[in-house]
């Protein structure tokens, strides 16, 4: 098990930027595939971005491609999501997720593939 704590959310105007962080406990952070998901009111949780254990491969939802960047610092046990050119429709609770992978170095896209979740951080984009 790994404990995940998100930070960096807040209120930002459309077109602005935010950087989310997800701090992980434990000594095996580099063994976890990581992802960011979001959930807006009245909507289902959706995949935003994912990254392999080593950080050498990423994947993004089409809605954020070119605007968001996922990255990780395994030495600091931290996952990041840099969000630029924010839009009103990016408003949601953003949650990081982790899955221990012993052998694969895959990007995991589905919520059901993850078994560790943070509490989430609210991102609100205003006009």
mmCIF file of N, CA and C in Angstrom:
data_model
loop_
_atom_site.group_PDB
_atom_site.id
_atom_site.type_symbol
_atom_site.label_atom_id
_atom_site.label_comp_id
_atom_site.label_asym_id
_atom_site.label_seq_id
_atom_site.Cartn_x
_atom_site.Cartn_y
_atom_site.Cartn_z
ATOM 1 N N UNK A 1 0.838 -1.189 0.000
ATOM 2 C CA UNK A 1 0.000 0.000 0.000
ATOM 3 C C UNK A 1 0.877 1.244 0.000
ATOM 4 N N UNK A 2 0.397 2.262 -0.654
ATOM 5 C CA UNK A 2 1.083 3.537 -0.682
ATOM 6 C C UNK A 2 0.062 4.622 -0.349
ATOM 7 N N UNK A 3 0.462 5.583 0.423
ATOM 8 C CA UNK A 3 -0.402 6.710 0.767
ATOM 9 C C UNK A 3 -0.137 7.837 -0.222
ATOM 10 N N UNK A 4 -1.199 8.421 -0.744
ATOM 11 C CA UNK A 4 -1.075 9.470 -1.754
ATOM 12 C C UNK A 4 -1.760 10.736 -1.258
ATOM 13 N N UNK A 5 -1.071 11.863 -1.358
ATOM 14 C CA UNK A 5 -1.619 13.139 -0.918
ATOM 15 C C UNK A 5 -1.421 14.172 -2.023
ATOM 16 N N UNK A 6 -2.531 14.673 -2.554
ATOM 17 C CA UNK A 6 -2.467 15.677 -3.610
ATOM 18 C C UNK A 6 -2.411 17.087 -3.035
ATOM 19 N N UNK A 7 -1.841 17.988 -3.814
ATOM 20 C CA UNK A 7 -1.821 19.404 -3.465
ATOM 21 C C UNK A 7 -1.711 20.213 -4.748
ATOM 22 N N UNK A 8 -1.946 21.516 -4.624
ATOM 23 C CA UNK A 8 -1.762 22.407 -5.761
ATOM 24 C C UNK A 8 -3.033 22.844 -6.456
ATOM 25 N N UNK A 9 -4.166 22.308 -6.038
ATOM 26 C CA UNK A 9 -5.413 22.740 -6.649
ATOM 27 C C UNK A 9 -5.785 24.149 -6.218
ATOM 28 N N UNK A 10 -6.821 24.679 -6.857
ATOM 29 C CA UNK A 10 -7.265 26.021 -6.496
ATOM 30 C C UNK A 10 -8.134 26.629 -7.563
ATOM 31 N N UNK A 11 -8.320 27.941 -7.451
ATOM 32 C CA UNK A 11 -9.140 28.699 -8.394
ATOM 33 C C UNK A 11 -8.232 29.429 -9.368
ATOM 34 N N UNK A 12 -8.504 29.289 -10.645
ATOM 35 C CA UNK A 12 -7.674 29.928 -11.666
ATOM 36 C C UNK A 12 -8.572 30.402 -12.802
ATOM 37 N N UNK A 13 -8.171 31.475 -13.445
ATOM 38 C CA UNK A 13 -8.951 31.966 -14.585
ATOM 39 C C UNK A 13 -8.678 31.122 -15.821
ATOM 40 N N UNK A 14 -9.644 31.089 -16.694
ATOM 41 C CA UNK A 14 -9.468 30.388 -17.959
ATOM 42 C C UNK A 14 -8.233 30.912 -18.682
ATOM 43 N N UNK A 15 -7.457 29.985 -19.214
ATOM 44 C CA UNK A 15 -6.203 30.341 -19.862
ATOM 45 C C UNK A 15 -5.005 30.277 -18.947
ATOM 46 N N UNK A 16 -5.254 30.162 -17.662
ATOM 47 C CA UNK A 16 -4.180 30.114 -16.689
ATOM 48 C C UNK A 16 -3.589 28.727 -16.525
ATOM 49 N N UNK A 17 -2.691 28.621 -15.536
ATOM 50 C CA UNK A 17 -1.969 27.373 -15.303
ATOM 51 C C UNK A 17 -1.989 27.003 -13.828
ATOM 52 N N UNK A 18 -1.896 25.720 -13.580
ATOM 53 C CA UNK A 18 -1.719 25.185 -12.235
ATOM 54 C C UNK A 18 -0.810 23.969 -12.332
ATOM 55 N N UNK A 19 -0.102 23.690 -11.253
ATOM 56 C CA UNK A 19 0.659 22.450 -11.174
ATOM 57 C C UNK A 19 0.208 21.664 -9.956
ATOM 58 N N UNK A 20 -0.282 20.478 -10.198
ATOM 59 C CA UNK A 20 -0.681 19.589 -9.121
ATOM 60 C C UNK A 20 0.482 18.685 -8.745
ATOM 61 N N UNK A 21 0.548 18.365 -7.466
ATOM 62 C CA UNK A 21 1.540 17.421 -6.963
ATOM 63 C C UNK A 21 0.836 16.292 -6.226
ATOM 64 N N UNK A 22 1.461 15.145 -6.254
ATOM 65 C CA UNK A 22 0.946 13.980 -5.529
ATOM 66 C C UNK A 22 2.137 13.354 -4.815
ATOM 67 N N UNK A 23 2.168 13.515 -3.499
ATOM 68 C CA UNK A 23 3.256 12.977 -2.699
ATOM 69 C C UNK A 23 2.904 11.571 -2.239
ATOM 70 N N UNK A 24 3.828 10.651 -2.434
ATOM 71 C CA UNK A 24 3.602 9.253 -2.081
ATOM 72 C C UNK A 24 4.496 8.841 -0.928
ATOM 73 N N UNK A 25 3.942 8.043 -0.051
ATOM 74 C CA UNK A 25 4.721 7.514 1.063
ATOM 75 C C UNK A 25 5.434 6.249 0.615
ATOM 76 N N UNK A 26 6.340 5.766 1.432
ATOM 77 C CA UNK A 26 6.968 4.491 1.122
ATOM 78 C C UNK A 26 8.256 4.631 0.335
ATOM 79 N N UNK A 27 8.937 3.496 0.189
ATOM 80 C CA UNK A 27 10.249 3.500 -0.432
ATOM 81 C C UNK A 27 10.268 2.896 -1.825
ATOM 82 N N UNK A 28 9.094 2.512 -2.328
ATOM 83 C CA UNK A 28 9.053 1.817 -3.613
ATOM 84 C C UNK A 28 8.246 2.586 -4.647
ATOM 85 N N UNK A 29 8.265 3.900 -4.573
ATOM 86 C CA UNK A 29 7.481 4.714 -5.491
ATOM 87 C C UNK A 29 7.795 4.381 -6.942
ATOM 88 N N UNK A 30 9.039 4.094 -7.226
ATOM 89 C CA UNK A 30 9.457 3.816 -8.598
ATOM 90 C C UNK A 30 8.895 2.507 -9.130
ATOM 91 N N UNK A 31 8.254 1.724 -8.288
ATOM 92 C CA UNK A 31 7.637 0.468 -8.717
ATOM 93 C C UNK A 31 6.166 0.632 -9.079
ATOM 94 N N UNK A 32 5.657 1.854 -8.948
ATOM 95 C CA UNK A 32 4.234 2.099 -9.173
ATOM 96 C C UNK A 32 3.994 2.827 -10.489
ATOM 97 N N UNK A 33 3.089 2.290 -11.286
ATOM 98 C CA UNK A 33 2.527 3.070 -12.380
ATOM 99 C C UNK A 33 1.586 4.098 -11.764
ATOM 100 N N UNK A 34 1.592 5.302 -12.298
ATOM 101 C CA UNK A 34 0.839 6.391 -11.699
ATOM 102 C C UNK A 34 -0.102 7.028 -12.726
ATOM 103 N N UNK A 35 -1.158 7.612 -12.211
ATOM 104 C CA UNK A 35 -2.107 8.274 -13.100
ATOM 105 C C UNK A 35 -2.826 9.414 -12.409
ATOM 106 N N UNK A 36 -3.380 10.281 -13.219
ATOM 107 C CA UNK A 36 -4.265 11.345 -12.746
ATOM 108 C C UNK A 36 -5.652 11.121 -13.350
ATOM 109 N N UNK A 37 -6.649 11.272 -12.514
ATOM 110 C CA UNK A 37 -8.039 11.182 -12.932
ATOM 111 C C UNK A 37 -8.772 12.425 -12.435
ATOM 112 N N UNK A 38 -9.926 12.686 -13.005
ATOM 113 C CA UNK A 38 -10.728 13.810 -12.532
ATOM 114 C C UNK A 38 -12.205 13.452 -12.576
ATOM 115 N N UNK A 39 -12.953 14.129 -11.731
ATOM 116 C CA UNK A 39 -14.396 13.911 -11.686
ATOM 117 C C UNK A 39 -15.091 15.245 -11.469
ATOM 118 N N UNK A 40 -15.909 15.615 -12.425
ATOM 119 C CA UNK A 40 -16.704 16.831 -12.327
ATOM 120 C C UNK A 40 -18.065 16.476 -11.734
ATOM 121 N N UNK A 41 -18.755 17.445 -11.149
ATOM 122 C CA UNK A 41 -20.063 17.172 -10.557
ATOM 123 C C UNK A 41 -21.026 16.562 -11.568
ATOM 124 N N UNK A 42 -21.649 15.471 -11.174
ATOM 125 C CA UNK A 42 -22.618 14.818 -12.034
ATOM 126 C C UNK A 42 -22.029 13.978 -13.145
ATOM 127 N N UNK A 43 -20.719 13.857 -13.150
ATOM 128 C CA UNK A 43 -20.064 13.085 -14.209
ATOM 129 C C UNK A 43 -19.257 11.949 -13.611
ATOM 130 N N UNK A 44 -18.933 10.972 -14.455
ATOM 131 C CA UNK A 44 -18.111 9.861 -14.003
ATOM 132 C C UNK A 44 -16.643 10.270 -13.954
ATOM 133 N N UNK A 45 -15.904 9.530 -13.161
ATOM 134 C CA UNK A 45 -14.456 9.744 -13.104
ATOM 135 C C UNK A 45 -13.859 9.433 -14.467
ATOM 136 N N UNK A 46 -12.944 10.294 -14.911
ATOM 137 C CA UNK A 46 -12.325 10.082 -16.205
ATOM 138 C C UNK A 46 -10.808 10.152 -16.113
ATOM 139 N N UNK A 47 -10.178 9.393 -16.962
ATOM 140 C CA UNK A 47 -8.723 9.374 -17.070
ATOM 141 C C UNK A 47 -8.237 10.699 -17.628
ATOM 142 N N UNK A 48 -7.168 11.224 -17.036
ATOM 143 C CA UNK A 48 -6.548 12.453 -17.520
ATOM 144 C C UNK A 48 -5.180 12.155 -18.131
ATOM 145 N N UNK A 49 -4.330 11.481 -17.355
ATOM 146 C CA UNK A 49 -2.974 11.199 -17.820
ATOM 147 C C UNK A 49 -2.398 10.057 -17.011
ATOM 148 N N UNK A 50 -1.473 9.323 -17.648
ATOM 149 C CA UNK A 50 -0.801 8.231 -16.959
ATOM 150 C C UNK A 50 0.671 8.202 -17.325
ATOM 151 N N UNK A 51 1.456 7.570 -16.458
ATOM 152 C CA UNK A 51 2.894 7.516 -16.672
ATOM 153 C C UNK A 51 3.419 6.181 -16.166
ATOM 154 N N UNK A 52 4.439 5.668 -16.844
ATOM 155 C CA UNK A 52 5.029 4.400 -16.446
ATOM 156 C C UNK A 52 5.835 4.552 -15.162
ATOM 157 N N UNK A 53 6.253 3.409 -14.623
ATOM 158 C CA UNK A 53 7.060 3.416 -13.389
ATOM 159 C C UNK A 53 8.331 4.250 -13.563
ATOM 160 N N UNK A 54 8.958 4.082 -14.694
ATOM 161 C CA UNK A 54 10.232 4.758 -14.935
ATOM 162 C C UNK A 54 10.051 6.186 -15.443
ATOM 163 N N UNK A 55 8.857 6.514 -15.893
ATOM 164 C CA UNK A 55 8.610 7.842 -16.432
ATOM 165 C C UNK A 55 8.956 7.989 -17.894
ATOM 166 N N UNK A 56 9.258 6.878 -18.558
ATOM 167 C CA UNK A 56 9.702 6.981 -19.941
ATOM 168 C C UNK A 56 8.565 6.980 -20.949
ATOM 169 N N UNK A 57 7.352 6.772 -20.484
ATOM 170 C CA UNK A 57 6.209 6.782 -21.397
ATOM 171 C C UNK A 57 4.996 7.366 -20.697
ATOM 172 N N UNK A 58 4.227 8.138 -21.454
ATOM 173 C CA UNK A 58 3.032 8.783 -20.911
ATOM 174 C C UNK A 58 1.868 8.616 -21.879
ATOM 175 N N UNK A 59 0.678 8.879 -21.359
ATOM 176 C CA UNK A 59 -0.523 8.829 -22.186
ATOM 177 C C UNK A 59 -1.498 9.871 -21.654
ATOM 178 N N UNK A 60 -2.263 10.484 -22.550
ATOM 179 C CA UNK A 60 -3.166 11.568 -22.154
ATOM 180 C C UNK A 60 -4.552 11.363 -22.759
ATOM 181 N N UNK A 61 -5.538 11.853 -22.055
ATOM 182 C CA UNK A 61 -6.866 11.948 -22.640
ATOM 183 C C UNK A 61 -6.825 12.975 -23.772
ATOM 184 N N UNK A 62 -7.607 12.758 -24.805
ATOM 185 C CA UNK A 62 -7.606 13.683 -25.937
ATOM 186 C C UNK A 62 -7.963 15.109 -25.508
ATOM 187 N N UNK A 63 -8.792 15.220 -24.496
ATOM 188 C CA UNK A 63 -9.263 16.533 -24.066
ATOM 189 C C UNK A 63 -8.172 17.385 -23.436
ATOM 190 N N UNK A 64 -7.074 16.776 -23.007
ATOM 191 C CA UNK A 64 -6.009 17.531 -22.346
ATOM 192 C C UNK A 64 -4.692 17.474 -23.106
ATOM 193 N N UNK A 65 -4.642 16.688 -24.154
ATOM 194 C CA UNK A 65 -3.406 16.508 -24.904
ATOM 195 C C UNK A 65 -2.921 17.853 -25.439
ATOM 196 N N UNK A 66 -1.634 18.115 -25.230
ATOM 197 C CA UNK A 66 -1.060 19.372 -25.678
ATOM 198 C C UNK A 66 -1.160 20.490 -24.667
ATOM 199 N N UNK A 67 -1.973 20.300 -23.631
ATOM 200 C CA UNK A 67 -2.125 21.323 -22.586
ATOM 201 C C UNK A 67 -1.591 20.859 -21.236
ATOM 202 N N UNK A 68 -1.733 19.570 -20.937
ATOM 203 C CA UNK A 68 -1.303 19.002 -19.661
ATOM 204 C C UNK A 68 -0.055 18.160 -19.858
ATOM 205 N N UNK A 69 0.792 18.130 -18.825
ATOM 206 C CA UNK A 69 1.980 17.293 -18.848
ATOM 207 C C UNK A 69 2.099 16.555 -17.525
ATOM 208 N N UNK A 70 2.166 15.231 -17.602
ATOM 209 C CA UNK A 70 2.386 14.421 -16.409
ATOM 210 C C UNK A 70 3.868 14.105 -16.308
ATOM 211 N N UNK A 71 4.381 14.125 -15.092
ATOM 212 C CA UNK A 71 5.786 13.783 -14.870
ATOM 213 C C UNK A 71 5.932 13.244 -13.461
ATOM 214 N N UNK A 72 7.082 12.677 -13.187
ATOM 215 C CA UNK A 72 7.334 12.135 -11.859
ATOM 216 C C UNK A 72 8.796 12.315 -11.505
ATOM 217 N N UNK A 73 9.040 12.435 -10.210
ATOM 218 C CA UNK A 73 10.392 12.485 -9.672
ATOM 219 C C UNK A 73 10.498 11.343 -8.673
ATOM 220 N N UNK A 74 11.079 10.247 -9.100
ATOM 221 C CA UNK A 74 11.138 9.064 -8.242
ATOM 222 C C UNK A 74 12.035 9.281 -7.026
ATOM 223 N N UNK A 75 12.985 10.174 -7.132
ATOM 224 C CA UNK A 75 13.855 10.468 -5.986
ATOM 225 C C UNK A 75 13.091 11.218 -4.901
ATOM 226 N N UNK A 76 12.044 11.951 -5.309
ATOM 227 C CA UNK A 76 11.245 12.714 -4.355
ATOM 228 C C UNK A 76 9.898 12.069 -4.071
ATOM 229 N N UNK A 77 9.658 10.898 -4.633
ATOM 230 C CA UNK A 77 8.379 10.196 -4.427
ATOM 231 C C UNK A 77 7.191 11.086 -4.779
ATOM 232 N N UNK A 78 7.294 11.790 -5.877
ATOM 233 C CA UNK A 78 6.255 12.762 -6.215
ATOM 234 C C UNK A 78 5.856 12.668 -7.682
ATOM 235 N N UNK A 79 4.565 12.755 -7.889
ATOM 236 C CA UNK A 79 3.965 12.805 -9.224
ATOM 237 C C UNK A 79 3.448 14.219 -9.457
ATOM 238 N N UNK A 80 3.540 14.682 -10.696
ATOM 239 C CA UNK A 80 3.098 16.039 -11.020
ATOM 240 C C UNK A 80 2.119 16.032 -12.190
ATOM 241 N N UNK A 81 1.321 17.080 -12.240
ATOM 242 C CA UNK A 81 0.496 17.338 -13.418
ATOM 243 C C UNK A 81 0.538 18.834 -13.679
ATOM 244 N N UNK A 82 1.251 19.214 -14.713
ATOM 245 C CA UNK A 82 1.306 20.617 -15.132
ATOM 246 C C UNK A 82 0.142 20.871 -16.068
ATOM 247 N N UNK A 83 -0.702 21.829 -15.705
ATOM 248 C CA UNK A 83 -1.906 22.112 -16.483
ATOM 249 C C UNK A 83 -1.825 23.533 -17.013
ATOM 250 N N UNK A 84 -1.773 23.671 -18.313
ATOM 251 C CA UNK A 84 -1.712 24.969 -18.974
ATOM 252 C C UNK A 84 -2.961 25.198 -19.812
ATOM 253 N N UNK A 85 -3.174 26.448 -20.178
ATOM 254 C CA UNK A 85 -4.326 26.810 -21.023
ATOM 255 C C UNK A 85 -5.617 26.206 -20.495
ATOM 256 N N UNK A 86 -5.837 26.381 -19.216
ATOM 257 C CA UNK A 86 -6.994 25.755 -18.571
ATOM 258 C C UNK A 86 -8.305 26.299 -19.126
ATOM 259 N N UNK A 87 -9.272 25.407 -19.220
ATOM 260 C CA UNK A 87 -10.589 25.730 -19.742
ATOM 261 C C UNK A 87 -11.639 25.517 -18.655
ATOM 262 N N UNK A 88 -12.795 26.121 -18.849
ATOM 263 C CA UNK A 88 -13.876 25.960 -17.879
ATOM 264 C C UNK A 88 -14.190 24.483 -17.648
ATOM 265 N N UNK A 89 -14.128 23.702 -18.712
ATOM 266 C CA UNK A 89 -14.487 22.282 -18.616
ATOM 267 C C UNK A 89 -13.437 21.431 -17.900
ATOM 268 N N UNK A 90 -12.322 22.043 -17.524
ATOM 269 C CA UNK A 90 -11.318 21.324 -16.722
ATOM 270 C C UNK A 90 -11.659 21.346 -15.232
ATOM 271 N N UNK A 91 -12.685 22.090 -14.860
ATOM 272 C CA UNK A 91 -13.096 22.144 -13.461
ATOM 273 C C UNK A 91 -13.514 20.763 -12.980
ATOM 274 N N UNK A 92 -12.886 20.305 -11.904
ATOM 275 C CA UNK A 92 -13.148 18.964 -11.381
ATOM 276 C C UNK A 92 -12.307 18.738 -10.138
ATOM 277 N N UNK A 93 -12.580 17.634 -9.463
ATOM 278 C CA UNK A 93 -11.682 17.138 -8.419
ATOM 279 C C UNK A 93 -10.672 16.223 -9.097
ATOM 280 N N UNK A 94 -9.398 16.540 -8.907
ATOM 281 C CA UNK A 94 -8.320 15.771 -9.518
ATOM 282 C C UNK A 94 -7.713 14.847 -8.467
ATOM 283 N N UNK A 95 -7.568 13.592 -8.840
ATOM 284 C CA UNK A 95 -7.079 12.572 -7.921
ATOM 285 C C UNK A 95 -5.939 11.793 -8.571
ATOM 286 N N UNK A 96 -4.905 11.532 -7.784
ATOM 287 C CA UNK A 96 -3.842 10.686 -8.302
ATOM 288 C C UNK A 96 -4.070 9.246 -7.862
ATOM 289 N N UNK A 97 -3.523 8.325 -8.643
ATOM 290 C CA UNK A 97 -3.720 6.908 -8.390
ATOM 291 C C UNK A 97 -2.434 6.155 -8.667
ATOM 292 N N UNK A 98 -2.292 5.016 -8.003
ATOM 293 C CA UNK A 98 -1.071 4.228 -8.116
ATOM 294 C C UNK A 98 -1.394 2.740 -8.191
ATOM 295 N N UNK A 99 -0.522 2.016 -8.911
ATOM 296 C CA UNK A 99 -0.647 0.561 -8.977
ATOM 297 C C UNK A 99 0.753 -0.032 -9.009
ATOM 298 N N UNK A 100 1.007 -0.919 -8.071
ATOM 299 C CA UNK A 100 2.295 -1.592 -8.011
ATOM 300 C C UNK A 100 2.407 -2.585 -9.166
ATOM 301 N N UNK A 101 3.455 -2.426 -9.945
ATOM 302 C CA UNK A 101 3.718 -3.340 -11.050
ATOM 303 C C UNK A 101 5.089 -3.971 -10.857
ATOM 304 N N UNK A 102 5.113 -5.289 -10.771
ATOM 305 C CA UNK A 102 6.381 -5.975 -10.503
ATOM 306 C C UNK A 102 7.216 -6.123 -11.765
ATOM 307 N N UNK A 103 6.557 -6.375 -12.897
ATOM 308 C CA UNK A 103 7.311 -6.700 -14.106
ATOM 309 C C UNK A 103 7.014 -5.767 -15.278
ATOM 310 N N UNK A 104 5.747 -5.364 -15.412
ATOM 311 C CA UNK A 104 5.381 -4.539 -16.560
ATOM 312 C C UNK A 104 5.797 -3.096 -16.360
ATOM 313 N N UNK A 105 6.037 -2.416 -17.454
ATOM 314 C CA UNK A 105 6.309 -0.979 -17.423
ATOM 315 C C UNK A 105 5.277 -0.302 -18.319
ATOM 316 N N UNK A 106 4.004 -0.461 -17.942
ATOM 317 C CA UNK A 106 2.895 0.013 -18.762
ATOM 318 C C UNK A 106 2.311 1.313 -18.225
ATOM 319 N N UNK A 107 1.643 2.043 -19.117
ATOM 320 C CA UNK A 107 0.788 3.156 -18.704
ATOM 321 C C UNK A 107 -0.617 2.580 -18.531
ATOM 322 N N UNK A 108 -1.197 2.769 -17.371
ATOM 323 C CA UNK A 108 -2.524 2.233 -17.074
ATOM 324 C C UNK A 108 -3.569 3.322 -17.298
ATOM 325 N N UNK A 109 -4.612 2.973 -18.048
ATOM 326 C CA UNK A 109 -5.583 3.973 -18.476
ATOM 327 C C UNK A 109 -6.913 3.906 -17.728
ATOM 328 N N UNK A 110 -7.254 2.757 -17.196
ATOM 329 C CA UNK A 110 -8.590 2.592 -16.604
ATOM 330 C C UNK A 110 -8.551 2.743 -15.090
ATOM 331 N N UNK A 111 -9.589 3.344 -14.507
ATOM 332 C CA UNK A 111 -9.616 3.474 -13.047
ATOM 333 C C UNK A 111 -9.497 2.132 -12.343
ATOM 334 N N UNK A 112 -10.102 1.086 -12.919
ATOM 335 C CA UNK A 112 -10.070 -0.228 -12.295
ATOM 336 C C UNK A 112 -8.693 -0.858 -12.251
ATOM 337 N N UNK A 113 -7.753 -0.300 -12.990
ATOM 338 C CA UNK A 113 -6.385 -0.816 -12.982
ATOM 339 C C UNK A 113 -5.594 -0.336 -11.784
ATOM 340 N N UNK A 114 -6.108 0.662 -11.089
ATOM 341 C CA UNK A 114 -5.402 1.242 -9.954
ATOM 342 C C UNK A 114 -6.038 0.783 -8.643
ATOM 343 N N UNK A 115 -5.230 0.629 -7.622
ATOM 344 C CA UNK A 115 -5.766 0.194 -6.335
ATOM 345 C C UNK A 115 -5.338 1.076 -5.173
ATOM 346 N N UNK A 116 -4.702 2.191 -5.471
ATOM 347 C CA UNK A 116 -4.356 3.169 -4.452
ATOM 348 C C UNK A 116 -4.779 4.543 -4.956
ATOM 349 N N UNK A 117 -5.519 5.256 -4.127
ATOM 350 C CA UNK A 117 -6.068 6.544 -4.533
ATOM 351 C C UNK A 117 -5.840 7.602 -3.468
ATOM 352 N N UNK A 118 -5.597 8.819 -3.918
ATOM 353 C CA UNK A 118 -5.530 9.938 -2.998
ATOM 354 C C UNK A 118 -6.918 10.475 -2.696
ATOM 355 N N UNK A 119 -6.963 11.556 -1.911
ATOM 356 C CA UNK A 119 -8.233 12.160 -1.522
ATOM 357 C C UNK A 119 -8.756 13.126 -2.580
ATOM 358 N N UNK A 120 -7.880 13.632 -3.398
ATOM 359 C CA UNK A 120 -8.286 14.551 -4.446
ATOM 360 C C UNK A 120 -8.058 16.001 -4.078
ATOM 361 N N UNK A 121 -7.915 16.840 -5.095
ATOM 362 C CA UNK A 121 -7.769 18.271 -4.910
ATOM 363 C C UNK A 121 -8.653 18.980 -5.928
ATOM 364 N N UNK A 122 -9.332 20.023 -5.472
ATOM 365 C CA UNK A 122 -10.297 20.707 -6.332
ATOM 366 C C UNK A 122 -9.586 21.697 -7.245
ATOM 367 N N UNK A 123 -9.922 21.643 -8.500
ATOM 368 C CA UNK A 123 -9.467 22.624 -9.483
ATOM 369 C C UNK A 123 -10.710 23.304 -10.054
ATOM 370 N N UNK A 124 -10.762 24.618 -9.920
ATOM 371 C CA UNK A 124 -11.899 25.384 -10.437
ATOM 372 C C UNK A 124 -11.385 26.433 -11.405
ATOM 373 N N UNK A 125 -11.884 26.382 -12.616
ATOM 374 C CA UNK A 125 -11.497 27.337 -13.654
ATOM 375 C C UNK A 125 -12.661 28.293 -13.874
ATOM 376 N N UNK A 126 -12.377 29.579 -13.734
ATOM 377 C CA UNK A 126 -13.423 30.597 -13.868
ATOM 378 C C UNK A 126 -13.241 31.398 -15.150
ATOM 379 N N UNK A 127 -14.312 32.004 -15.598
ATOM 380 C CA UNK A 127 -14.255 32.810 -16.831
ATOM 381 C C UNK A 127 -13.846 34.232 -16.545
#
